[in-house]
C-alpha angles and dihedrals in degrees: 000000000000133000094280091060091048090048091052090050092050089050090052091050090051090052098050099029098204117208103182111092090218090056091048090047092049092048091049089051091051093045092049096041087116091061090121088062093038094051097055136154116275122252126208090264091056094057089080088069124057118255112266140209119205107222113194113194116190106197118193090179091061094029091231145101120233126198122198129187101209123196112229088219090063096051094098124127092058095296094129091057091043091055090050090055092052099046111126094354133128118207130176104166140354092274088066093057147054116245089256093051093048092047088050091052091049092052094047092044088054093047095051093040102239089166131052094237141013091247091053092050092048091050093048101043112016108036095051089050097050093087093052094039111027090174135030100047120119118260124232088258091054091049093047088063093058103027108133092346092147116081110244089217088074094062140074134193136201087254092058113261123161119001107287089214085077084071091061095106133109116273128204092195143013120213123188127193133170124208106205124203 
């Protein structure tokens, strides 16, 4: 699957505007069915570019789907492990998750900038979870390190966003996650 297929899928999502997380998850699965071809072995030419992970975030809260081409080199601060914990999961609130999964979602949400500010993100995802998980959640200082660490230019949404052709790079892995309302 190349950028034109991703672009067609984003256009289709914009047209039908699914709200059910299972529908979004199914559509992501269909759109990324070619992940075996997308996540291919690197050739000598590819070594000039950093290895990438395609992170597909279906977000029922925003009613959108976001695609990010993440550089492996920028997955410090435990973000690689956090993405592994989220792969093929759907979470709406802390009760749906283990403490590790919720902490992973908080870190990834901070890195991709799902909220306008660090304080907003902390209020939306960390404070409501403190009762369920009194320990194990990232602090504001931890989140400050990763907040918006992924370049928005390497993403696309069903509403348009950055040029999806920026996603036309080789991927070694595809990770999908759905944030339910």
